[in-house]
Structures are given as structure tokens and as C-alpha cells.
Coordinates of C-alpha atoms and ligand atoms in Angstrom, one line a residue:
M1 CA -96.1 11.9 -55.7
R2 CA -98.4 10.2 -53.1
Y3 CA -95.9 11.1 -50.3
A4 CA -95.8 14.8 -51.2
G5 CA -99.6 14.9 -51.2
S6 CA -99.9 13.5 -47.7
V7 CA -97.6 16.2 -46.1
S8 CA -100.5 18.6 -45.9
T9 CA -102.6 16.3 -43.7
A10 CA -102.8 16.4 -39.9
R11 CA -100.3 13.6 -39.7
S12 CA -97.7 15.7 -41.4
R13 CA -95.0 15.3 -38.7
R14 CA -95.1 11.5 -39.0
T15 CA -95.1 11.8 -42.8
I16 CA -92.0 14.0 -42.7
T17 CA -90.3 11.3 -40.6
T18 CA -91.3 8.7 -43.2
L19 CA -89.9 11.0 -45.9
A20 CA -86.6 11.3 -44.0
V21 CA -86.4 7.5 -43.8
L22 CA -87.3 7.3 -47.5
A23 CA -84.6 9.8 -48.4
L24 CA -82.0 7.9 -46.4
S25 CA -82.9 4.7 -48.0
L26 CA -82.7 6.3 -51.4
A27 CA -79.2 7.7 -50.6
G28 CA -78.2 4.1 -50.1
C29 CA -79.8 3.2 -53.4
P30 CA -76.8 1.8 -55.2
K31 CA -76.3 -0.9 -52.6
R32 CA -80.0 -1.7 -52.2
S33 CA -81.1 -1.9 -55.9
G34 CA -81.0 -5.5 -57.2
G35 CA -80.5 -6.9 -53.7
S36 CA -77.1 -5.8 -52.5
K37 CA -75.3 -6.1 -55.8
P38 CA -73.1 -3.4 -57.2
R39 CA -74.4 -2.1 -60.5
V40 CA -72.3 -2.0 -63.7
A41 CA -73.5 0.0 -66.7
V42 CA -72.3 -1.2 -70.1
S43 CA -72.6 0.9 -73.2
I44 CA -73.4 -1.6 -76.0
F45 CA -74.9 -5.1 -76.3
P46 CA -71.8 -7.1 -77.3
L47 CA -69.9 -5.8 -74.2
Y48 CA -73.0 -6.2 -72.1
D49 CA -73.3 -9.9 -73.0
A50 CA -69.6 -10.5 -72.1
A51 CA -70.0 -8.5 -68.9
R52 CA -73.1 -10.3 -67.7
R53 CA -71.4 -13.7 -68.4
V54 CA -68.3 -12.7 -66.5
A55 CA -70.3 -11.2 -63.6
G56 CA -72.6 -14.1 -63.1
D57 CA -75.2 -13.3 -60.4
R58 CA -72.8 -11.2 -58.3
L59 CA -73.3 -7.9 -60.1
D60 CA -76.3 -6.0 -61.5
V61 CA -75.2 -5.5 -65.1
V62 CA -77.3 -3.1 -67.2
L63 CA -77.2 -2.3 -70.9
V64 CA -77.3 1.4 -71.7
L65 CA -77.8 1.5 -75.5
P66 CA -81.2 0.1 -76.4
P67 CA -81.0 -2.7 -79.0
G68 CA -81.7 -1.4 -82.5
R69 CA -80.0 2.0 -82.0
S70 CA -76.7 3.1 -83.6
E71 CA -73.7 2.9 -81.3
H72 CA -72.5 6.3 -82.4
S73 CA -75.1 8.5 -80.8
Y74 CA -77.5 8.1 -78.0
D75 CA -79.7 10.4 -75.8
P76 CA -81.5 8.5 -73.1
T77 CA -85.0 9.1 -71.9
P78 CA -85.5 9.9 -68.2
R79 CA -86.8 6.4 -67.7
E80 CA -83.7 4.9 -69.3
M81 CA -81.6 7.2 -67.0
T82 CA -83.2 5.7 -63.9
R83 CA -82.0 2.2 -64.9
I84 CA -78.4 3.4 -65.0
A85 CA -78.6 5.5 -61.8
G86 CA -76.4 4.2 -58.9
S87 CA -73.9 2.5 -61.1
Q88 CA -70.4 2.1 -59.5
L89 CA -68.7 1.1 -62.7
A90 CA -69.3 1.9 -66.4
L91 CA -67.7 0.0 -69.3
S92 CA -67.4 1.7 -72.6
V93 CA -65.7 1.0 -76.0
G94 CA -63.8 4.3 -76.0
L95 CA -61.8 5.6 -78.9
G96 CA -64.3 8.4 -79.4
M97 CA -67.2 6.1 -80.1
D98 CA -69.5 6.0 -77.1
E99 CA -68.6 9.2 -75.3
W100 CA -72.3 9.4 -74.6
L101 CA -71.9 6.8 -71.8
S102 CA -69.7 9.0 -69.5
R103 CA -72.0 11.9 -70.1
I104 CA -75.0 9.8 -69.1
V105 CA -73.5 8.2 -66.0
R106 CA -72.2 11.5 -64.7
N107 CA -75.6 13.0 -65.2
T108 CA -77.1 10.4 -62.8
G109 CA -75.1 12.2 -60.1
S110 CA -73.3 9.1 -58.8
E111 CA -69.5 8.6 -58.4
V112 CA -68.8 6.3 -61.3
R113 CA -65.5 4.8 -62.5
V114 CA -65.7 4.8 -66.4
V115 CA -63.4 2.3 -68.0
E116 CA -62.7 2.5 -71.7
I117 CA -61.8 -0.9 -73.0
G118 CA -60.8 -0.2 -76.6
P119 CA -57.6 1.7 -76.0
S120 CA -56.1 -1.4 -74.2
L121 CA -56.7 -3.8 -77.0
D122 CA -54.1 -2.7 -79.7
P123 CA -56.8 -0.9 -81.7
R124 CA -56.2 -0.9 -85.5
A125 CA -56.0 2.2 -87.6
M126 CA -58.9 2.6 -90.0
T127 CA -57.9 2.3 -93.6
H128 CA -58.1 5.0 -96.2
E129 CA -61.2 3.2 -97.6
E130 CA -62.9 3.1 -94.2
V131 CA -62.3 6.7 -93.5
G132 CA -64.1 7.4 -96.7
E133 CA -65.3 10.9 -97.5
E134 CA -62.6 12.6 -95.5
A135 CA -59.9 10.6 -97.3
A136 CA -61.5 11.2 -100.6
D137 CA -61.4 15.0 -99.9
E138 CA -57.7 14.8 -99.0
A139 CA -56.8 12.8 -102.1
R140 CA -58.6 15.4 -104.2
E141 CA -56.8 18.2 -102.5
A142 CA -53.5 16.5 -103.1
Q143 CA -54.3 16.1 -106.8
S144 CA -55.4 19.6 -107.3
D145 CA -52.2 20.8 -105.6
G146 CA -50.4 18.8 -108.4
G147 CA -49.3 16.5 -105.6
H148 CA -49.2 12.7 -105.7
E149 CA -51.9 10.5 -104.3
E150 CA -51.0 9.8 -100.7
E151 CA -49.9 6.3 -100.1
H152 CA -49.7 5.8 -96.4
H153 CA -52.8 7.4 -95.1
H154 CA -53.8 6.0 -91.7
G155 CA -57.0 7.1 -90.2
P156 CA -58.0 7.3 -86.6
K157 CA -58.2 4.2 -84.4
D158 CA -61.0 1.9 -85.1
P159 CA -63.4 1.5 -82.1
H160 CA -65.2 -1.6 -83.3
F161 CA -62.9 -4.1 -81.7
W162 CA -65.7 -6.3 -80.4
L163 CA -66.3 -7.8 -83.8
D164 CA -63.0 -9.7 -83.3
P165 CA -63.6 -12.6 -80.8
T166 CA -60.0 -12.8 -79.7
R167 CA -60.2 -9.2 -78.7
M168 CA -63.4 -9.9 -76.9
A169 CA -61.7 -12.5 -74.8
R170 CA -59.2 -9.8 -73.8
A171 CA -62.0 -7.4 -73.1
A172 CA -63.4 -10.0 -70.6
D173 CA -60.0 -10.1 -68.9
I174 CA -60.3 -6.4 -68.3
M175 CA -63.9 -6.8 -67.1
A176 CA -62.9 -9.5 -64.5
R177 CA -60.2 -7.3 -63.2
E178 CA -62.5 -4.3 -62.8
F179 CA -65.3 -6.4 -61.3
S180 CA -62.8 -7.7 -58.6
R181 CA -62.2 -4.1 -57.6
I182 CA -65.8 -3.4 -56.8
D183 CA -66.5 -6.9 -55.5
P184 CA -63.3 -8.4 -54.1
Q185 CA -65.0 -11.4 -52.7
G186 CA -66.2 -12.4 -56.2
A187 CA -62.6 -12.4 -57.7
A188 CA -62.4 -16.2 -57.9
S189 CA -65.8 -16.5 -59.6
F190 CA -65.0 -13.7 -62.1
E191 CA -61.7 -15.4 -62.9
Q192 CA -63.4 -18.7 -63.5
R193 CA -66.1 -17.2 -65.6
R194 CA -63.6 -15.1 -67.6
A195 CA -61.6 -18.2 -68.4
Q196 CA -64.7 -20.0 -69.6
F197 CA -65.7 -17.0 -71.7
G198 CA -62.2 -17.0 -73.2
R199 CA -62.5 -20.7 -74.2
E200 CA -65.9 -19.9 -75.8
M201 CA -64.3 -17.1 -77.8
T202 CA -61.6 -19.5 -79.0
T203 CA -64.2 -22.0 -80.2
L204 CA -66.2 -19.2 -81.9
D205 CA -63.1 -17.8 -83.6
T206 CA -62.0 -21.3 -84.9
Q207 CA -65.5 -21.9 -86.2
I208 CA -65.7 -18.6 -88.1
R209 CA -62.2 -19.0 -89.4
A210 CA -62.9 -22.5 -90.8
R211 CA -66.1 -21.2 -92.6
S212 CA -64.5 -18.0 -93.9
E213 CA -61.6 -19.8 -95.4
R214 CA -63.9 -21.5 -97.8
W215 CA -65.4 -18.3 -99.3
S216 CA -64.4 -17.8 -102.8
K217 CA -64.9 -14.0 -102.9
R218 CA -63.3 -11.7 -100.4
T219 CA -63.9 -8.0 -101.3
I220 CA -66.9 -6.2 -99.8
V221 CA -68.4 -2.7 -99.3
T222 CA -69.8 -2.2 -95.8
F223 CA -72.3 0.4 -94.7
H224 CA -70.1 2.2 -92.1
G225 CA -66.6 1.5 -90.9
S226 CA -67.8 -1.2 -88.5
M227 CA -66.4 -4.4 -89.9
G228 CA -62.7 -3.6 -90.0
Y229 CA -61.7 -6.0 -87.2
Y230 CA -63.8 -8.8 -88.6
A231 CA -62.4 -8.3 -92.1
E232 CA -58.8 -8.2 -90.8
R233 CA -59.3 -11.4 -88.7
Y234 CA -61.0 -13.4 -91.5
R235 CA -59.1 -11.9 -94.5
L236 CA -61.8 -9.9 -96.2
T237 CA -61.0 -6.6 -98.0
I238 CA -63.2 -3.6 -97.5
A239 CA -63.2 -1.7 -100.8
A240 CA -65.2 1.2 -99.6
V241 CA -67.8 2.2 -96.9
I242 CA -71.1 3.8 -97.8
E243 CA -71.5 6.1 -94.8
P244 CA -68.1 7.1 -93.4
F245 CA -70.0 9.2 -90.9
P246 CA -72.7 6.8 -89.6
G247 CA -76.2 8.4 -89.9
R248 CA -75.1 11.1 -92.3
E249 CA -76.2 10.5 -95.8
P250 CA -73.2 10.4 -98.3
T251 CA -72.9 13.2 -100.8
A252 CA -73.6 12.5 -104.5
R253 CA -69.9 13.2 -105.1
Y254 CA -68.9 10.6 -102.6
I255 CA -71.3 8.0 -104.0
T256 CA -69.5 8.4 -107.3
E257 CA -66.2 7.6 -105.5
V258 CA -67.8 4.5 -104.0
L259 CA -69.0 3.3 -107.4
A260 CA -65.5 3.8 -108.8
A261 CA -64.0 1.8 -105.9
V262 CA -66.5 -1.0 -106.5
Q263 CA -65.5 -1.2 -110.1
R264 CA -61.8 -1.1 -109.4
S265 CA -61.9 -3.7 -106.7
H266 CA -64.5 -6.0 -108.2
A267 CA -66.3 -6.0 -104.9
A268 CA -68.7 -8.9 -104.5
A269 CA -71.5 -7.4 -102.4
L270 CA -72.7 -4.5 -100.3
F271 CA -73.9 -4.8 -96.7
S272 CA -76.4 -2.5 -95.0
E273 CA -76.9 -2.4 -91.2
P274 CA -80.2 -2.6 -89.3
Q275 CA -79.4 0.5 -87.1
L276 CA -79.0 2.8 -90.1
D277 CA -81.3 3.8 -93.0
R278 CA -80.5 1.5 -95.8
H279 CA -81.5 3.8 -98.6
P280 CA -78.0 4.9 -99.6
A281 CA -77.0 1.3 -99.8
E282 CA -79.9 0.5 -102.1
V283 CA -79.0 3.4 -104.4
I284 CA -75.4 2.2 -104.7
A285 CA -76.3 -1.5 -105.0
E286 CA -78.7 -0.7 -107.9
Q287 CA -76.2 1.5 -109.7
A288 CA -73.3 -0.9 -109.2
R289 CA -75.6 -4.0 -109.9
L290 CA -74.3 -5.6 -106.7
P291 CA -76.3 -7.8 -104.4
L292 CA -77.2 -6.1 -101.1
F293 CA -77.0 -8.1 -97.8
E294 CA -77.2 -7.0 -94.2
V295 CA -74.8 -7.4 -91.3
D296 CA -75.3 -6.2 -87.7
P297 CA -72.5 -4.7 -85.8
V298 CA -74.3 -4.4 -82.4
G299 CA -77.1 -7.0 -82.1
G300 CA -79.1 -7.5 -78.9
T301 CA -82.3 -8.1 -80.9
P302 CA -84.1 -11.5 -81.3
G303 CA -81.9 -14.0 -83.0
R304 CA -78.8 -11.9 -82.1
D305 CA -79.3 -12.0 -78.4
S306 CA -75.9 -13.4 -77.5
Y307 CA -72.4 -12.4 -78.7
E308 CA -72.0 -15.7 -80.5
R309 CA -75.4 -15.5 -82.2
L310 CA -74.5 -12.0 -83.3
L311 CA -71.2 -13.0 -84.9
L312 CA -72.6 -16.2 -86.4
S313 CA -75.5 -14.3 -87.9
N314 CA -73.0 -11.9 -89.6
T315 CA -71.0 -14.9 -90.7
D316 CA -74.1 -16.4 -92.3
A317 CA -74.7 -13.2 -94.2
F318 CA -71.1 -13.0 -95.4
E319 CA -71.2 -16.6 -96.4
R320 CA -74.4 -16.1 -98.5
A321 CA -72.7 -13.2 -100.2
L322 CA -69.2 -14.6 -100.7
R323 CA -69.2 -18.4 -101.0
Ligands
ZN1 ZN1 -69.8 2.0 -85.7

């Protein structure tokens, strides 16, 4: 603003030259920002934590989704857009979850390579129970047609792969490869850091596995379909989800279905999530007389400010509910 104001002064010619220089240096912005480091935008905190650890100090890694927000929708403020501008690479989960990332990076006007990690990690299909309301509708239709209850319903691919540490290790492999494309001289460093991260994931996985094997109860109701990979890896059963469409309150009819599923399955506990309004979970917990706990699929907040702390804090919650 100050520059624009000074154009009207007697020294306008010199000011215009200054403006031209400023414009040129802004055009070179991606290279200049954060020293001469290429910038990488990462959609959600767990991937961001892995990316910054693999990148070390060679890349300027920025987190796009502010901690505390749901991973399923995001509209950045202009200030948040500025942080992302000039990215050369964007890393997303994919599988229909964080489409907002490509929209945002393309809006910054820079040439960005967007890499979706999820599709390369053998994504699991969501179960009938995790698809929830949609599946309940289909079952009802099948019944009213005089048809049989469908047995082999498989939902869409589950995007929440990051809650499985072994898949996170593979995600870091993809990151190291992508980082080497934008910073070939860093390849050896990325490779070494990726290997280190992989070892840390093995340790974490072993630790969670050992703890989870001691839990006496194994059936849970989660808030949205976020915990499928964790459940599969550590042998928990998800009897139902409270909000199949995260952020959209379940209908009264669907709540009845969830209550029936809780009874049928003898689920041990419900789990709300800090990013979403817990009211529907409280209603169901009260009606089903089940204890309500909280797990966090995304983290990035105090106490969950590393990937390991996020998974261990969730493991603590499951342990309190299921041991
Ligand atoms: Zn989710």
C-alpha cells in the first residue's frame, strides 16, 4: 500500500523503477521465500508431520488445514492462502477426501504438482457399517422390494490410511521420491530420513499392537468413518458410525439404526472427535447407556503435535475404554 501511495510524488519515475524491481522479485517468490527452499504444501497434520521429518531443513513444508478443523471440508482465509502461495508440490490424501487442496493451490496461481498419496497405498473399502446411512437406506430398499439383505456390500475406498503406521511408512517413501524430483541434490538426505521415519513407524506399530492385544473388549462405535485402518490393524470391530457424512447431523431414523447395531454387537464404547460437534454422540451414548470417549483422527494440537503423539493419544483413549 505504501508503494502505491508514493507513485503520485515528484519522484514517481524512481518509484516506478522500484515497483518494477519489486514485481520482478515477487515473480521469483517461490525460490526466495524461506531462503531458497522449494515449498511443499501438505493437506493435513499427520502427513505434514511425516513430510517435515523427511524433508529436514531442505524444503519449506507448510500445513494447509489448520489444526482443529475437520479434514473433510476447508475454505482458507486470504491470509492462509498467502502461506501456500508459491508451492511447487502439494501432497494430499486423495480418494475424494481433501479435494479442497488442489482447488486451493491452483487458486494461488502457481504451477503445482499435486500428488495424491492414498490411491497408492492399497486403500481398504469402507464396510457396510462405516458407510452408515447410505447402506441403511439400501438395506431398507432391498427389504421393501421383498429382496434379501445384501451380504457383500463394499463401500467406497477409505481415505483415512494415515491412521495405520505401516501405511504411513509407505507414504514417507512416496514423499522422499517426490522431494527428490524438486530437490535432486537432497535425494540422499531424503532417503536417509525416510528410512529413519520407517524405523520409527515400525517401533510405533509394535508398541500399539502389544498394548491393543491386551484389551478385553474389541467392538466400538466411532463418530465418523475415520478409524477403519486403525481398527483393521489392531483388530477392533466398528459396529456403527454416528455421522457417516462428517459434519452432517444424523437423522432420527439413522440414530435408531445405530442404537440397534449397538445392542446387536454389544459395543463397548462410543468415540466422539474434537473436530466435529459431539452432541449426536452424547444423545446416542445416553440412550444406549454407553461410555463416551474421544479419539482424534487429525491432531496437530497441543499434546498431539507429532504423528506418534497423535496415535498414542488415541491408543490411550481406546485403552481406557476397552481394557
Ligand atoms: Zn474423515
